[in-house]
XYZ file of C-alpha atoms in Angstrom:
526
model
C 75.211 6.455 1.939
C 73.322 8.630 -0.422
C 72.205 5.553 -1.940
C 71.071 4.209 1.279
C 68.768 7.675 2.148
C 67.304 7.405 -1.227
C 65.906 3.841 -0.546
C 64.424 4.753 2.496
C 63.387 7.992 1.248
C 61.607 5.478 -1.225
C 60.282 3.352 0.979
C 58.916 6.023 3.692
C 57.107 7.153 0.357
C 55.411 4.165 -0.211
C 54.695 2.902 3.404
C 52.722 6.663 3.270
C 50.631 6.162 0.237
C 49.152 3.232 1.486
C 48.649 4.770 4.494
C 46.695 7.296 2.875
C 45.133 4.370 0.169
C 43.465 2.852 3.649
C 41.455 6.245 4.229
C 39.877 6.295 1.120
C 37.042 4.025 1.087
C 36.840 4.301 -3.053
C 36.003 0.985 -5.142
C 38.114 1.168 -7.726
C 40.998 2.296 -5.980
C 41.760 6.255 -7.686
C 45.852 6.242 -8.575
C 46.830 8.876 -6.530
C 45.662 10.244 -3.331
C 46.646 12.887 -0.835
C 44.504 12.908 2.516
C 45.078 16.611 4.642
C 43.778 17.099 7.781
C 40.559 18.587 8.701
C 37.012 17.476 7.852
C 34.055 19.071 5.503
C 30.648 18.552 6.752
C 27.186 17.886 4.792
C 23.961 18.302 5.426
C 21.099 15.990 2.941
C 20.785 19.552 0.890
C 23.772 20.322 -1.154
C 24.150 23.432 -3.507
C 26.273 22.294 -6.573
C 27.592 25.387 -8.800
C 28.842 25.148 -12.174
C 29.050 28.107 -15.498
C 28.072 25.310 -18.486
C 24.440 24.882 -18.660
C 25.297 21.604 -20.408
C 25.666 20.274 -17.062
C 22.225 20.533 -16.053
C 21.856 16.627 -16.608
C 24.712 15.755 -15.013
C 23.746 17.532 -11.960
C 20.837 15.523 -11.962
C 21.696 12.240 -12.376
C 24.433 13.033 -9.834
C 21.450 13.622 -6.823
C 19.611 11.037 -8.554
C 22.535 8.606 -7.941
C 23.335 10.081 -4.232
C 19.727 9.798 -3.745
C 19.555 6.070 -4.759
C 22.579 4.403 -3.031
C 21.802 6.755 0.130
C 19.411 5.153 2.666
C 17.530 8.839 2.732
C 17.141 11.407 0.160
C 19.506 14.619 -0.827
C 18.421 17.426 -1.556
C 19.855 18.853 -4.737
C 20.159 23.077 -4.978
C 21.788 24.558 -8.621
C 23.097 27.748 -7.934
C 25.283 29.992 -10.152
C 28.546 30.658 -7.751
C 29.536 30.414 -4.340
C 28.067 26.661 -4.129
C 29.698 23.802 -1.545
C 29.956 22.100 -4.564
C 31.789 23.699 -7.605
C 32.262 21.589 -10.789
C 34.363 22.833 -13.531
C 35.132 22.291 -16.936
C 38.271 23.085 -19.011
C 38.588 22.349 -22.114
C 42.168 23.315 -22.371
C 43.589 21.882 -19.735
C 45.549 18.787 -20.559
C 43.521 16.265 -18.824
C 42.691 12.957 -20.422
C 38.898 13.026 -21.759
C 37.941 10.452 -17.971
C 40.731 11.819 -15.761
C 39.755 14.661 -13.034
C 40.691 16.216 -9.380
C 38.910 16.426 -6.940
C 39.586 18.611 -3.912
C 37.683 18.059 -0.341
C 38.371 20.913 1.540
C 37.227 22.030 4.646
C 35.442 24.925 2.990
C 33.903 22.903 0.318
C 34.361 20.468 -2.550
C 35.986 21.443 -6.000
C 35.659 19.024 -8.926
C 37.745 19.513 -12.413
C 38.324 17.846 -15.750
C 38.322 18.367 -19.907
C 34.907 17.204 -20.510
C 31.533 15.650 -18.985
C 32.997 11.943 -18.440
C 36.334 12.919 -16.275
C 33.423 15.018 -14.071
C 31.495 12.256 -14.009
C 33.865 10.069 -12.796
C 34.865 12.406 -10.129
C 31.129 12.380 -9.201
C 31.446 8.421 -8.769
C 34.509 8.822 -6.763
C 32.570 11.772 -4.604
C 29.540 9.805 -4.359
C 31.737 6.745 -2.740
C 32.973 9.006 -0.074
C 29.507 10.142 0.894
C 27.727 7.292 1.314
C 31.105 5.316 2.951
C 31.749 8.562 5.070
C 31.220 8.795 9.015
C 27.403 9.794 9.773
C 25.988 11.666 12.494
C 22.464 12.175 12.383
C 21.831 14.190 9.488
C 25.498 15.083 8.279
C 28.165 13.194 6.439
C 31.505 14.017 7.796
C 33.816 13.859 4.952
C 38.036 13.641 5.206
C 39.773 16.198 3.432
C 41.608 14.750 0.047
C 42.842 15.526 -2.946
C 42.374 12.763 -6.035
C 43.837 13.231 -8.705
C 42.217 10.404 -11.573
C 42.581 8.393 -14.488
C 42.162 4.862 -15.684
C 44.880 2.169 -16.310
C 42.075 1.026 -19.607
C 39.938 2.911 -21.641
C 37.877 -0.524 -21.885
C 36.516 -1.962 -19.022
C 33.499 -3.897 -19.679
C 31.083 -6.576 -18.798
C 28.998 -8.693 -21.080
C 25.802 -10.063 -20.134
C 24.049 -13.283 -21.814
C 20.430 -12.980 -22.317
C 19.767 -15.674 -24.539
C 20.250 -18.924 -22.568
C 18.276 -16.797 -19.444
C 15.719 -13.460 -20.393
C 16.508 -10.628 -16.874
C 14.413 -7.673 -18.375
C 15.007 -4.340 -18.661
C 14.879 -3.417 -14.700
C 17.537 -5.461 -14.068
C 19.750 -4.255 -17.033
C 19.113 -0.703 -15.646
C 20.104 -1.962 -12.533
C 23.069 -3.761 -13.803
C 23.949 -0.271 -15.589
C 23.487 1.731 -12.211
C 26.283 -0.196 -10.639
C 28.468 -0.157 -13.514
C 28.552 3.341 -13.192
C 29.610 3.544 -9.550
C 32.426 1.229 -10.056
C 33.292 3.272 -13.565
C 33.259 0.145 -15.784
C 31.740 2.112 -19.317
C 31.317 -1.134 -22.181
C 27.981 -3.078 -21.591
C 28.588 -6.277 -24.712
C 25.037 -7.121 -24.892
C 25.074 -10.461 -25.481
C 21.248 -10.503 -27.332
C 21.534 -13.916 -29.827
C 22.667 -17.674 -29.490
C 20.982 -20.940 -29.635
C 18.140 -20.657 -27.004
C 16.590 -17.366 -27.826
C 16.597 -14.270 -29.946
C 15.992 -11.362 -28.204
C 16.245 -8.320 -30.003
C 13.513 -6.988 -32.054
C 13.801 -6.643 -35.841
C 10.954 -5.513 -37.810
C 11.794 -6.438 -40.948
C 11.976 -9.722 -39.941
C 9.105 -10.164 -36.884
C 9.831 -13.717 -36.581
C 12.955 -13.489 -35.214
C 11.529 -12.466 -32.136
C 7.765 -14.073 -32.159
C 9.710 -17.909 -32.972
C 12.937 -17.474 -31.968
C 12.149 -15.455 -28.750
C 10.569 -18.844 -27.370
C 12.441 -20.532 -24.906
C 15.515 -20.121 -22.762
C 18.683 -23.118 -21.863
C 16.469 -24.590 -19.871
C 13.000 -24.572 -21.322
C 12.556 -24.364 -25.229
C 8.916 -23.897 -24.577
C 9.396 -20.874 -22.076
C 7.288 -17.755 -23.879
C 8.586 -15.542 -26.216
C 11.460 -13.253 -24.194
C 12.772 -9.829 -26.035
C 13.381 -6.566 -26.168
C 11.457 -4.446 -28.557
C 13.151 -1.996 -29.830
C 11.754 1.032 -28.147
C 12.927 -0.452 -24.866
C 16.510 -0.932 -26.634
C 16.360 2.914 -26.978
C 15.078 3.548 -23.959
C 18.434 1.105 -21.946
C 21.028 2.495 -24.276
C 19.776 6.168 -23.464
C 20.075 5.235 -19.966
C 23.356 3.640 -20.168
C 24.817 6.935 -22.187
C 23.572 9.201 -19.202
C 26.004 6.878 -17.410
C 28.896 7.334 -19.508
C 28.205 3.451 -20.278
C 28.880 2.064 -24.385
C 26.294 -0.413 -25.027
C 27.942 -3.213 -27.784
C 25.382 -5.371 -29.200
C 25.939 -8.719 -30.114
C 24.597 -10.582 -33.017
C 26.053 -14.481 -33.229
C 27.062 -15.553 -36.515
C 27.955 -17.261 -38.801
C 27.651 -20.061 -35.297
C 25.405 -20.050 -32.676
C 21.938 -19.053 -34.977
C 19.577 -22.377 -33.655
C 17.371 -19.390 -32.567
C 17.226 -17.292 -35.933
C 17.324 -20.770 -37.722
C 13.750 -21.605 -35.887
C 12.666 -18.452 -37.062
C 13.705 -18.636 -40.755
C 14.673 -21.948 -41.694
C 15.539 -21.023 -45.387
C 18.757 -18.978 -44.260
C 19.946 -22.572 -42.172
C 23.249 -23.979 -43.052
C 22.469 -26.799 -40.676
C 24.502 -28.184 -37.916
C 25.330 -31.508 -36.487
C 24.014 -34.185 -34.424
C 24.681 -32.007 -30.925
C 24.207 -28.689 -32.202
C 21.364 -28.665 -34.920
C 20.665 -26.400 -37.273
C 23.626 -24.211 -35.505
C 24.906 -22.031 -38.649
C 23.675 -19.871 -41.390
C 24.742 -20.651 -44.712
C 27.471 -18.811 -46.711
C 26.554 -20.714 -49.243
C 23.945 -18.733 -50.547
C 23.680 -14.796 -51.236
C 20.550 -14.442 -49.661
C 22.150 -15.206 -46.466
C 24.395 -11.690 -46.596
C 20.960 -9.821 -47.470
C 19.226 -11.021 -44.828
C 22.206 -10.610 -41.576
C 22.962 -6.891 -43.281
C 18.857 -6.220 -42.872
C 19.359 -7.127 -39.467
C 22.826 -5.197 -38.644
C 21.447 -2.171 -40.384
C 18.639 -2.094 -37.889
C 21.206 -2.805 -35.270
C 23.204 -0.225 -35.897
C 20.862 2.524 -36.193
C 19.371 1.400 -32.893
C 23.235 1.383 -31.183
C 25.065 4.369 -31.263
C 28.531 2.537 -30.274
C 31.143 2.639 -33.428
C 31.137 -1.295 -32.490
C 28.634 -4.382 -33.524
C 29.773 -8.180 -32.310
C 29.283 -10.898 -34.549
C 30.416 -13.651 -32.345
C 32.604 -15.408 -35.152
C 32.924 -18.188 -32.229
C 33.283 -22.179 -32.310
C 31.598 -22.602 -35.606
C 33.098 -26.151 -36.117
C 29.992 -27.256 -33.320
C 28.094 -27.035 -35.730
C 29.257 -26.876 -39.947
C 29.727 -30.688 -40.879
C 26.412 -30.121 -43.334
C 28.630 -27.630 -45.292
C 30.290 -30.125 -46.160
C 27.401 -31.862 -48.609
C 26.074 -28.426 -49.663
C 26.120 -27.648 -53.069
C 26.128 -24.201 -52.615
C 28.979 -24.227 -50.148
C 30.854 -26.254 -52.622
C 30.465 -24.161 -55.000
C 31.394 -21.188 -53.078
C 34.665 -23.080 -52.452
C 35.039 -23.701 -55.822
C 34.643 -20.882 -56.988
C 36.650 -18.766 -54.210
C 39.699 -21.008 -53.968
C 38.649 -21.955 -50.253
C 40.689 -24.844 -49.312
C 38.584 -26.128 -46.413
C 35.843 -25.277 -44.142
C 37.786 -22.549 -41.823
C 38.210 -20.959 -45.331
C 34.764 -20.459 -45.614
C 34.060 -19.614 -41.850
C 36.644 -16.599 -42.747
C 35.229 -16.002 -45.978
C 31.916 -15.367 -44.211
C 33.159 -12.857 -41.219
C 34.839 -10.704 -44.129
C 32.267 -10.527 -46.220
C 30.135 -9.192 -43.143
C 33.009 -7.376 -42.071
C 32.432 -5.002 -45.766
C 28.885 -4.664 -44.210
C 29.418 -3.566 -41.186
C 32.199 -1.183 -42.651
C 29.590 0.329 -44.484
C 27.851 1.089 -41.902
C 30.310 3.256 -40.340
C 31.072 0.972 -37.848
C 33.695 -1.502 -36.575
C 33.384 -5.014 -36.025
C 34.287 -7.185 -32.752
C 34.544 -10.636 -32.741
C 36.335 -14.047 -30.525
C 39.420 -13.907 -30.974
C 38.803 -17.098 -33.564
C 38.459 -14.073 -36.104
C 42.460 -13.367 -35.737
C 43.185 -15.882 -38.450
C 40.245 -14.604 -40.702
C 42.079 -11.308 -42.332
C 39.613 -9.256 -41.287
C 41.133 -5.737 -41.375
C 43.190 -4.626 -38.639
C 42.051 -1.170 -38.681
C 38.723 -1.467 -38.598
C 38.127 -5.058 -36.689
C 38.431 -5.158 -32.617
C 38.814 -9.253 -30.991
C 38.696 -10.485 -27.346
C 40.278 -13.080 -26.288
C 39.108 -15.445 -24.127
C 40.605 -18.918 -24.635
C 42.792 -18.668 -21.802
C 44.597 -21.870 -22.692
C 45.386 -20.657 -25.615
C 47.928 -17.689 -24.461
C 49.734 -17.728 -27.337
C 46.309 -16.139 -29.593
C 47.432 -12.766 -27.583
C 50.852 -11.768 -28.723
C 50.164 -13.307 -32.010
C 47.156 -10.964 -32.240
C 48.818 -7.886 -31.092
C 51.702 -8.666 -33.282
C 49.041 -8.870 -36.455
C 48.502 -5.369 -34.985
C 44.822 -5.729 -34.009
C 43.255 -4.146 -30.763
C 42.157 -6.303 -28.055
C 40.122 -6.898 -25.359
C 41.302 -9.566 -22.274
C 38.620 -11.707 -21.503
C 40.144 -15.089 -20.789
C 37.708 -17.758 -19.195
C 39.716 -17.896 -16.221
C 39.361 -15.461 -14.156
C 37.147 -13.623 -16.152
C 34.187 -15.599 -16.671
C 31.800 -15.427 -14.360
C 29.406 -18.105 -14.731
C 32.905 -20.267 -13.556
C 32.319 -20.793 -9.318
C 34.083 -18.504 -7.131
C 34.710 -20.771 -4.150
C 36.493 -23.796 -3.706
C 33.361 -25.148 -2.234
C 30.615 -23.800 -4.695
C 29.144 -27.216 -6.624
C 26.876 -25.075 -9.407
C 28.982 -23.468 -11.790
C 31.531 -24.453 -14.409
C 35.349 -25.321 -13.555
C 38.075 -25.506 -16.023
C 39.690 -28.916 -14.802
C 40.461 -27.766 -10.851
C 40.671 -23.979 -11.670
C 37.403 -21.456 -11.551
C 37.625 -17.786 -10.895
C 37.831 -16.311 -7.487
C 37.406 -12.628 -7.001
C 41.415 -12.410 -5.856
C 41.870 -13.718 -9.174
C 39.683 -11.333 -10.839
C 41.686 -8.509 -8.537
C 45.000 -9.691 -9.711
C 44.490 -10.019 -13.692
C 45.828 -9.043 -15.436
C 49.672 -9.190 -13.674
C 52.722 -9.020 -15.516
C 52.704 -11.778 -17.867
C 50.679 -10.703 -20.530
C 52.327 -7.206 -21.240
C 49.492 -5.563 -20.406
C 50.873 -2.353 -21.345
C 50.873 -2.937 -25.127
C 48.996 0.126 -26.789
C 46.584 -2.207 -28.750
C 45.486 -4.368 -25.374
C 42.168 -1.998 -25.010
C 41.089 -3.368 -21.524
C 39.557 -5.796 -20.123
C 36.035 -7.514 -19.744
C 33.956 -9.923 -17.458
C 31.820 -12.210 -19.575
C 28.281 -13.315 -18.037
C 27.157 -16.477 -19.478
C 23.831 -17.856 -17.975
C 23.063 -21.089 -18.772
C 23.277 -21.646 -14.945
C 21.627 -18.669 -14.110
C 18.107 -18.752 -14.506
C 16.450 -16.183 -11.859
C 18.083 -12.805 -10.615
C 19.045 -14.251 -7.485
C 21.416 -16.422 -8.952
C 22.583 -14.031 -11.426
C 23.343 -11.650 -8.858
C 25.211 -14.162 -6.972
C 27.923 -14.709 -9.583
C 28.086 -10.897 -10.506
C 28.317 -9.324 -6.987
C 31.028 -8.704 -5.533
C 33.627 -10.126 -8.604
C 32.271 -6.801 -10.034
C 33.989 -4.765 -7.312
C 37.385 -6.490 -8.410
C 36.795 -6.352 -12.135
C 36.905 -2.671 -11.990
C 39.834 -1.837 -9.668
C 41.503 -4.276 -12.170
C 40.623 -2.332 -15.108
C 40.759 1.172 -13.736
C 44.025 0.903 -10.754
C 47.492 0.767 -12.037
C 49.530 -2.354 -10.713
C 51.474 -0.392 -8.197
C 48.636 1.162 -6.542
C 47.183 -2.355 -6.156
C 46.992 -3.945 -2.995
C 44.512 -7.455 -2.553
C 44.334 -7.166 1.667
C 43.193 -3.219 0.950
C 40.955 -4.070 -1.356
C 39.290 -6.443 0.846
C 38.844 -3.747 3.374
C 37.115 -1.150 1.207
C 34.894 -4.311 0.109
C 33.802 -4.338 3.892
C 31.841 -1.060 2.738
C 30.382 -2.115 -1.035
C 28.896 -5.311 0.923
C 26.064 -3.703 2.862
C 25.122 -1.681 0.034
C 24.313 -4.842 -2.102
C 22.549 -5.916 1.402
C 20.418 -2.983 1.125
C 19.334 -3.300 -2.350
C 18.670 -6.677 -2.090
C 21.580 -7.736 -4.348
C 22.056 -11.526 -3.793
C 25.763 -11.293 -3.243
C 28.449 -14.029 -2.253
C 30.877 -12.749 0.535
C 34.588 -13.802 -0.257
C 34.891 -12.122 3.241
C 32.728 -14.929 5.648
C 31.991 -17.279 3.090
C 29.103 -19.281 3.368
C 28.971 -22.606 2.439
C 25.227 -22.694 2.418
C 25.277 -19.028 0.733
C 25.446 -20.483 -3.024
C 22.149 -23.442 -2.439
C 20.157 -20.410 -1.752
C 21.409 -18.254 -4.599
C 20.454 -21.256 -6.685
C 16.651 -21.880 -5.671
């Protein structure tokens, strides 16, 4: 019998946290909630106290965020006590350095954690309840809750592609602005590949001046980059939003861009993919990528630079006749041409340890011996499931990016035309929702999170860029931040019902999974 009680008793528990999960409106879904009765009221000017003048910034990108996903203006007051808003700080408290509480009480709102990113988390969660909240007139009529937060991952990411397609630094910001509000906080900055280079480097200006021109579509398209006082001025940006920005320069594959640039450095390529590698065959080569990583990685403050490392084989059949690759072999004891592929990513590896940095690669790199300890690989070859475990058990950290149903540049409805497709499957957003289940132990201590990769050589205008981003972003981050149990597709969908008109109001291109349109992905495409 007492068995019996207790699985009710269970279940009674249950049926009532998702009865509570349904009256918070939150994207991603916070891991526990506790809704009271009663109801705060506020008015567009809100007094926010707090005792660490090291929050002054926080403050203000708080009412600058409130202000820009509002359709009218806040006012923001700072005053010293006795605020409706009271933000606190403790240091000693055993909070994780991104979990906080938040209280809504009828008397006012209370917002805790160890450090600046749990309370600005709890100011993403707070910002999602006023601008999802009832409305009458002037006021916001908030529910009284208690959350108290943390993430399943301490990586949850999304890399964007510029090379094949240039978006600019408005739509990065953008990009970075709604990354925040759904708490994802690694932007991989995707910045070199075949079409284009598009990060500044001064010691070598042709990198940017030759291979800047162009894009997937249109090798003649002008020169498309970022200088390097606009890469200050998006990472600053991004680190006001608690955001990591990983840059990635491709090597030793995927260089047709640098290649143009400075031809001398080539390793050549083959008959598809010309002039596609550097050469390890010569010593100049390591000079010249550690030049360009050193500027990197003063102009990145993230402990992490991306070398790619991916499908070099496209591209390394000229290796094969050059006499300085040969006699790197030779002289090395390299076997065959993967030997020198992982010959190369250690030897930049010892550069980018020296730089006080780690380096993240495809998961390709697993069979390279780079250093466990200071190396980082995502994997993404989904049909290759067996590259996981045999990572983890090599004991490297990893990121879960797998093509399906994590690449977005795949369709997202069984009736979308433009887009990629793996065989029959592509990545809809329930997918995206659902990763990463069960299957892939996904609570091994090295499996850092998760990712969305952007790759655009479909996407050549914001509008279609948009399109594949928007609303898959939504799921990505519940997926990333809400623990499996809490987890619940058809709720989910409901709370999406509020993130949709907010795209609608800033314009945001978005596909609705809700009503999908069958005509909604020809005009994303234009």
């Amino acid at each position: 019998m007492r068995r019996f009680l207790s699985v009710i008793t269970l279940l009674l528990a249950i049926v009532s946290m998702k009865a509570e999960e349904t009256k918070c409106p939150i994207i991603p879904l916070p891991n526990k909630i506790e809704m009271h009765t009663g109801k705060l009221t506020l008015h567009k000017e809100l007094s926010v106290s707090f005792s660490d003048k090291n929050l002054n910034s926080l403050v203000d990108l708080f009412g600058q965020s409130v202000a820009l996903f509002s359709d009218t203006p806040w006012v923001i007051r700072k005053n010293k006590s006795n605020s409706l808003i009271q933000l606190f700080i403790d240091p000693n408290t055993n909070f994780k350095s991104e979990e906080y509480l938040l209280e809504v009480l009828p008397s006012g709102i209370k917002l805790s954690a160890s450090g600046q990113n749990g309370l600005f988390n709890g100011m993403q969660s707070l910002i999602q309840l006023i601008i999802f909240s009832e409305k009458n007139k002037e006021k916001v009529i908030l529910n009284c809750c208690t959350i108290h937060d943390q993430p399943r991952y301490g990586w949850r990411g999304l890399m964007l592609d510029e090379s094949r397609h240039f978006f600019g630094k408005e739509k990065v910001k953008q990009l970075l602005d709604y990354m925040a509000l759904h708490k994802l906080n690694k932007f991989h900055w995707h910045l070199t590949d075949q079409p284009g280079w598009r990060i500044e480097i001064k010691k070598y200006p042709k990198l940017t001046t030759v291979g800047g021109l162009g894009n997937y579509d249109d090798p003649n398209a002008k020169a498309s980059y970022y200088t390097q006082s606009e890469i200050a001025e998006i990472v600053a940006y991004a680190q006001q939003r608690f955001i990591e920005v990983i840059p990635e320069i491709d090597m030793p594959g995927h260089a047709s861009a640098a290649n143009r640039a400075y031809p001398e450095f080539s390793g050549g390529g083959s008959e598809a993919y010309p002039e596609f590698t550097f050469n390890p065959g010569k010593e100049s080569t390591y000079q010249y990528l550690t030049d360009i990583l050193k500027e990197v990685a003063v102009l990145f403050p993230s402990k992490y630079i991306h070398i790619g490392g991916d499908e070099v084989h496209f591209g390394n059949q000229q290796w094969k006749t050059d006499a300085g690759v040969q006699k790197l072999m030779a002289d090395n004891n390299l076997k065959d041409l993967v030997d020198v592929e992982h010959y190369f990513i250690r030897r930049m590896e010892d550069s980018i340890q020296h730089m006080g940095k780690k380096l993240v690669g495809w998961d390709e790199i697993s069979g390279s011996g780079v250093d466990k300890n200071s190396s980082l690989l995502m994997w993404w070859r989904h049909d290759k499931k067996q590259l996981l475990p045999e990572a983890l058990a090599k004991g490297y950290e990893v990121v879960m990016c797998p093509r399906i149903p994590l690449y977005f540049d795949f369709v997202q409805h069984e009736s979308h035309q433009y887009g990629r497709r793996w065989s029959t499957d592509f990545c809809p957003i329930d997918l995206v929702y659902k990763f990463p289940g069960t299957e892939l132990d996904p609570s091994n201590p090295k499996i850092k999170g998760i990712q969305a990769n952007v790759w655009t050589e479909r996407m050549q205008n914001n509008e279609r860029l948009e399109f594949m981003i928007f609303p898959r972003i939504s799921a990505l981050a519940e997926a990333a931040w809400t623990q499996d149990k809490q987890k619940d597709y058809e709720n989910f969908s409901n709370r999406l019902t509020n993130m949709l008109p907010l795209f609608e109001r800033d314009k945001i291109d978005y596909f609705n999974p809700i009503e999908p349109d069958s005509k909604a992905e020809s005009k994303a495409i234009k």
